[in-house]
Coordinates of N, CA and C and ligand atoms in Angstrom, one line a residue:
M1 N -50.8 25.1 17.6 CA -50.3 24.8 18.9 C -48.9 25.3 19.1
H2 N -48.6 25.8 20.3 CA -47.3 26.3 20.7 C -46.2 25.3 20.4
Q3 N -45.2 25.7 19.7 CA -44.1 24.8 19.3 C -42.8 25.1 19.9
T4 N -42.2 24.2 20.6 CA -40.9 24.5 21.2 C -39.9 23.4 20.7
D5 N -38.6 23.7 20.9 CA -37.6 22.7 20.5 C -37.9 21.3 21.0
S6 N -38.3 21.2 22.3 CA -38.5 19.9 22.8 C -39.7 19.2 22.3
D7 N -40.6 19.9 21.6 CA -41.8 19.2 21.0 C -41.3 18.3 19.8
A8 N -40.2 18.7 19.3 CA -39.7 18.0 18.1 C -39.4 16.5 18.3
A9 N -38.9 16.2 19.5 CA -38.6 14.9 19.9 C -39.5 14.5 21.0
V10 N -39.3 13.3 21.5 CA -40.1 12.9 22.8 C -39.6 13.8 23.9
A11 N -40.6 14.3 24.7 CA -40.3 15.2 25.7 C -39.4 14.6 26.8
K12 N -38.4 15.4 27.2 CA -37.5 14.9 28.3 C -38.3 14.9 29.6
R13 N -37.9 14.0 30.5 CA -38.7 13.8 31.7 C -37.9 14.3 32.9
I14 N -38.6 15.1 33.7 CA -37.9 15.8 34.8 C -38.7 15.5 36.1
L15 N -38.0 14.9 37.1 CA -38.6 14.7 38.4 C -38.3 15.9 39.3
V16 N -39.3 16.5 39.8 CA -39.1 17.7 40.6 C -39.4 17.4 42.1
V17 N -38.3 17.3 42.9 CA -38.4 17.0 44.3 C -38.3 18.3 45.1
E18 N -39.4 18.7 45.7 CA -39.4 20.0 46.5 C -40.6 20.0 47.4
D19 N -40.4 20.2 48.7 CA -41.5 20.0 49.7 C -42.3 21.3 49.8
N20 N -41.7 22.5 49.3 CA -42.5 23.7 49.4 C -43.5 23.8 48.2
D21 N -44.8 23.9 48.6 CA -45.8 23.8 47.5 C -45.7 24.9 46.5
L22 N -45.3 26.1 46.9 CA -45.2 27.2 45.9 C -44.0 27.0 44.9
N23 N -42.9 26.6 45.5 CA -41.7 26.4 44.7 C -41.9 25.2 43.8
R24 N -42.5 24.1 44.3 CA -42.8 22.9 43.5 C -43.7 23.3 42.3
K25 N -44.7 24.0 42.6 CA -45.6 24.4 41.5 C -44.9 25.3 40.5
L26 N -44.1 26.3 41.0 CA -43.4 27.2 40.1 C -42.4 26.4 39.2
F27 N -41.6 25.5 39.8 CA -40.7 24.7 39.0 C -41.4 23.9 37.9
C28 N -42.5 23.2 38.4 CA -43.3 22.3 37.4 C -43.9 23.2 36.3
D29 N -44.4 24.3 36.6 CA -45.1 25.2 35.6 C -44.1 25.6 34.6
V30 N -42.9 26.1 35.0 CA -42.0 26.7 34.0 C -41.4 25.5 33.2
L31 N -41.2 24.4 33.8 CA -40.7 23.2 33.0 C -41.7 22.7 32.0
K32 N -43.0 22.6 32.4 CA -44.1 22.2 31.5 C -44.2 23.1 30.4
S33 N -44.2 24.4 30.7 CA -44.4 25.4 29.6 C -43.2 25.4 28.6
A34 N -42.1 24.9 29.0 CA -40.9 24.7 28.1 C -41.0 23.4 27.4
G35 N -42.0 22.6 27.6 CA -42.2 21.4 26.9 C -41.8 20.1 27.5
Y36 N -41.3 20.2 28.8 CA -40.8 19.0 29.4 C -42.0 18.2 30.1
A37 N -41.8 16.9 30.2 CA -42.7 16.1 31.0 C -42.3 16.1 32.4
V38 N -43.1 16.4 33.3 CA -42.7 16.7 34.7 C -43.5 15.8 35.7
E39 N -42.8 15.3 36.7 CA -43.4 14.6 37.8 C -43.0 15.3 39.1
P40 N -44.0 15.8 39.9 CA -43.7 16.4 41.1 C -43.5 15.3 42.2
C41 N -42.6 15.6 43.2 CA -42.5 14.8 44.4 C -42.3 15.7 45.6
A42 N -43.2 15.6 46.5 CA -43.1 16.5 47.7 C -42.5 15.8 48.9
D43 N -42.5 14.5 48.9 CA -42.1 13.7 50.0 C -40.7 13.0 49.8
G44 N -39.7 13.4 50.5 CA -38.4 12.8 50.3 C -38.4 11.3 50.4
E45 N -39.3 10.7 51.2 CA -39.2 9.3 51.4 C -39.8 8.5 50.2
L46 N -40.4 9.3 49.3 CA -41.0 8.6 48.0 C -40.1 8.9 46.8
V47 N -39.0 9.6 47.0 CA -38.2 10.0 45.9 C -37.6 8.8 45.1
L48 N -37.0 7.9 45.8 CA -36.4 6.8 45.0 C -37.4 5.9 44.2
N49 N -38.5 5.7 44.9 CA -39.6 4.9 44.2 C -40.2 5.7 43.0
S50 N -40.4 7.0 43.2 CA -40.9 7.9 42.1 C -39.9 7.9 41.0
A51 N -38.6 8.0 41.3 CA -37.6 8.0 40.3 C -37.5 6.7 39.5
R52 N -37.6 5.6 40.2 CA -37.6 4.3 39.5 C -38.8 4.2 38.6
A53 N -40.0 4.7 39.0 CA -41.2 4.5 38.2 C -41.2 5.5 37.1
F54 N -40.8 6.7 37.3 CA -40.9 7.8 36.3 C -39.8 7.7 35.2
D55 N -38.6 7.2 35.6 CA -37.5 7.0 34.7 C -37.1 8.4 34.2
P56 N -36.7 9.4 35.0 CA -36.4 10.7 34.6 C -35.1 10.9 33.8
D57 N -35.0 11.9 33.0 CA -33.8 12.3 32.3 C -33.0 13.3 33.2
L58 N -33.7 13.9 34.2 CA -33.1 14.9 35.1 C -33.9 14.9 36.4
V59 N -33.2 15.1 37.5 CA -33.9 15.3 38.8 C -33.5 16.6 39.4
I60 N -34.6 17.4 39.7 CA -34.4 18.7 40.4 C -34.5 18.3 41.9
M61 N -33.5 18.6 42.7 CA -33.5 18.1 44.1 C -33.3 19.2 45.1
D62 N -34.4 19.5 45.8 CA -34.3 20.4 46.9 C -33.5 19.7 48.0
I63 N -32.6 20.4 48.6 CA -31.7 19.8 49.6 C -32.4 19.8 51.0
Q64 N -33.2 20.8 51.3 CA -33.8 20.9 52.6 C -35.2 20.2 52.5
L65 N -35.3 19.0 53.0 CA -36.6 18.2 53.0 C -36.8 17.8 54.4
P66 N -38.1 17.6 54.8 CA -38.4 17.1 56.1 C -38.0 15.6 56.2
N67 N -37.4 15.3 57.3 CA -37.0 13.9 57.6 C -35.8 13.3 56.9
I68 N -35.5 13.9 55.7 CA -34.3 13.4 55.0 C -33.6 14.5 54.2
S69 N -32.3 14.4 54.1 CA -31.6 15.4 53.4 C -31.5 15.1 51.9
G70 N -31.7 16.1 51.0 CA -31.6 15.9 49.6 C -30.2 15.3 49.3
M71 N -29.2 15.7 50.1 CA -27.8 15.2 49.8 C -27.8 13.7 50.0
D72 N -28.5 13.2 51.0 CA -28.6 11.7 51.2 C -29.3 11.0 50.1
L73 N -30.4 11.7 49.6 CA -31.1 11.1 48.5 C -30.2 11.1 47.2
I74 N -29.4 12.1 47.0 CA -28.5 12.1 45.8 C -27.6 10.9 45.9
A75 N -27.0 10.8 47.1 CA -26.0 9.7 47.4 C -26.7 8.3 47.1
Q76 N -28.0 8.2 47.6 CA -28.7 6.9 47.4 C -29.0 6.7 45.9
M77 N -29.3 7.7 45.2 CA -29.5 7.6 43.7 C -28.3 7.1 43.1
K78 N -27.1 7.7 43.5 CA -25.9 7.3 42.8 C -25.4 5.9 43.1
R79 N -26.0 5.3 44.2 CA -25.7 3.9 44.5 C -26.7 2.9 43.8
D80 N -27.7 3.5 43.2 CA -28.8 2.6 42.6 C -28.4 2.5 41.1
T81 N -28.2 1.3 40.6 CA -27.8 1.1 39.3 C -28.7 1.7 38.2
S82 N -30.0 1.7 38.5 CA -31.0 2.2 37.5 C -31.1 3.7 37.6
L83 N -30.5 4.4 38.6 CA -30.6 5.8 38.7 C -29.3 6.5 38.7
S84 N -28.2 5.8 38.7 CA -26.9 6.4 39.0 C -26.5 7.3 37.9
S85 N -27.0 7.1 36.6 CA -26.5 8.0 35.5 C -27.5 9.2 35.3
V86 N -28.5 9.3 36.1 CA -29.4 10.5 35.9 C -28.8 11.7 36.5
P87 N -28.7 12.8 35.8 CA -28.1 14.0 36.3 C -29.0 14.6 37.4
V88 N -28.4 15.3 38.4 CA -29.2 15.9 39.4 C -28.8 17.4 39.5
L89 N -29.9 18.3 39.5 CA -29.7 19.7 39.7 C -30.2 20.0 41.2
A90 N -29.2 20.3 42.0 CA -29.6 20.6 43.4 C -30.0 22.0 43.6
V91 N -31.0 22.3 44.4 CA -31.4 23.6 44.8 C -31.4 23.7 46.3
T92 N -30.8 24.7 46.8 CA -30.6 24.8 48.3 C -30.8 26.2 48.8
A93 N -31.4 26.2 50.0 CA -31.6 27.5 50.7 C -30.4 28.1 51.3
Y94 N -29.4 27.2 51.6 CA -28.2 27.6 52.2 C -27.1 27.7 51.2
A95 N -26.4 28.8 51.2 CA -25.3 29.0 50.3 C -24.0 29.2 51.1
G96 N -23.9 28.4 52.2 CA -22.7 28.6 53.0 C -21.4 28.1 52.3
K97 N -20.3 28.6 52.9 CA -19.0 28.2 52.3 C -18.8 26.7 52.3
G98 N -18.4 26.2 51.2 CA -18.2 24.7 51.2 C -19.4 23.9 50.8
D99 N -20.6 24.5 50.9 CA -21.9 23.7 50.6 C -21.9 23.2 49.2
E100 N -21.5 24.1 48.3 CA -21.6 23.7 46.9 C -20.7 22.5 46.7
Q101 N -19.5 22.5 47.2 CA -18.6 21.3 47.0 C -19.2 20.1 47.7
K102 N -19.8 20.2 48.9 CA -20.4 19.0 49.5 C -21.5 18.4 48.7
I103 N -22.3 19.3 48.1 CA -23.4 18.9 47.3 C -22.9 18.2 46.0
R104 N -21.9 18.8 45.4 CA -21.3 18.2 44.2 C -20.6 16.9 44.5
D105 N -20.0 16.8 45.7 CA -19.3 15.6 46.1 C -20.4 14.5 46.3
A106 N -21.6 14.8 46.7 CA -22.6 13.8 46.9 C -23.1 13.3 45.6
G107 N -22.8 14.0 44.5 CA -23.1 13.5 43.1 C -24.0 14.4 42.3
A108 N -24.3 15.6 42.8 CA -25.1 16.6 42.0 C -24.2 17.2 40.9
Q109 N -24.7 17.2 39.6 CA -24.0 17.8 38.5 C -24.2 19.3 38.5
G110 N -25.3 19.8 39.0 CA -25.7 21.2 38.9 C -26.1 21.7 40.3
Y111 N -26.0 23.0 40.5 CA -26.3 23.6 41.9 C -26.8 25.0 41.7
L112 N -27.9 25.3 42.3 CA -28.5 26.6 42.4 C -28.9 26.9 43.8
S113 N -28.6 28.2 44.3 CA -29.0 28.5 45.6 C -30.3 29.3 45.5
K114 N -31.2 29.2 46.5 CA -32.5 29.9 46.5 C -32.3 31.3 47.0
P115 N -33.1 32.3 46.7 CA -34.2 32.1 45.7 C -33.7 31.9 44.3
V116 N -34.4 30.9 43.6 CA -34.0 30.6 42.3 C -34.7 31.5 41.3
S117 N -33.9 32.1 40.4 CA -34.5 32.9 39.3 C -34.7 32.0 38.1
I118 N -35.8 32.3 37.3 CA -36.2 31.4 36.2 C -35.1 31.3 35.1
G119 N -34.5 32.4 34.8 CA -33.4 32.3 33.7 C -32.3 31.4 34.0
P120 N -31.6 31.6 35.1 CA -30.5 30.6 35.5 C -31.0 29.2 35.7
F121 N -32.3 29.0 36.2 CA -32.8 27.7 36.4 C -33.0 27.0 35.1
M122 N -33.6 27.7 34.1 CA -33.8 27.0 32.8 C -32.5 26.8 32.1
R123 N -31.5 27.7 32.2 CA -30.2 27.4 31.6 C -29.5 26.2 32.2
A124 N -29.6 26.0 33.5 CA -29.0 24.9 34.2 C -29.7 23.6 33.7
V125 N -31.0 23.6 33.6 CA -31.8 22.5 33.2 C -31.3 22.1 31.8
K126 N -31.3 23.0 30.9 CA -30.9 22.7 29.5 C -29.5 22.2 29.4
E127 N -28.6 22.8 30.2 CA -27.2 22.3 30.1 C -27.1 20.9 30.6
L128 N -27.9 20.5 31.6 CA -27.8 19.1 32.1 C -28.5 18.1 31.2
L129 N -29.5 18.6 30.5 CA -30.2 17.7 29.5 C -29.6 17.6 28.2
E130 N -28.9 18.7 27.8 CA -28.3 18.7 26.5 C -26.8 19.2 26.6
P131 N -26.0 18.3 27.2 CA -24.6 18.7 27.4 C -23.9 19.1 26.1
A132 N -23.1 20.1 26.2 CA -22.4 20.6 25.0 C -21.5 19.4 24.5
P133 N -21.4 19.2 23.2 CA -20.6 18.1 22.7 C -19.1 18.3 22.9
Ligands
MN201 MN1 -37.4 22.4 51.2

């Protein structure tokens, strides 16, 4: 069987919030093939309940969601005692001036603008899951 670093311990858990079907499948596929346990979430209104149930080590958060902003969801997570310590990697289609700071101010530890390339995506995931000592 294919052996990766993350197979050595219990797999880290990543909640993938993305309403676009192709992006959600891509993110989930690359994370699964890297050995992570992945839970997809397409509906922003289900994010907080999904996060409480799945107990993730990291949340990938699309900022542009129907009906609700990913920024609002990050802020809600940060106010929830059971979720406030979970790192968030935001992905956004807009890379306007000041957007990164707004998203970080909402509580995201990482930030990538779309289109997301796999290399930088996986590096950002690893950095947030295994912060340098
Ligand atoms: Mn979206």
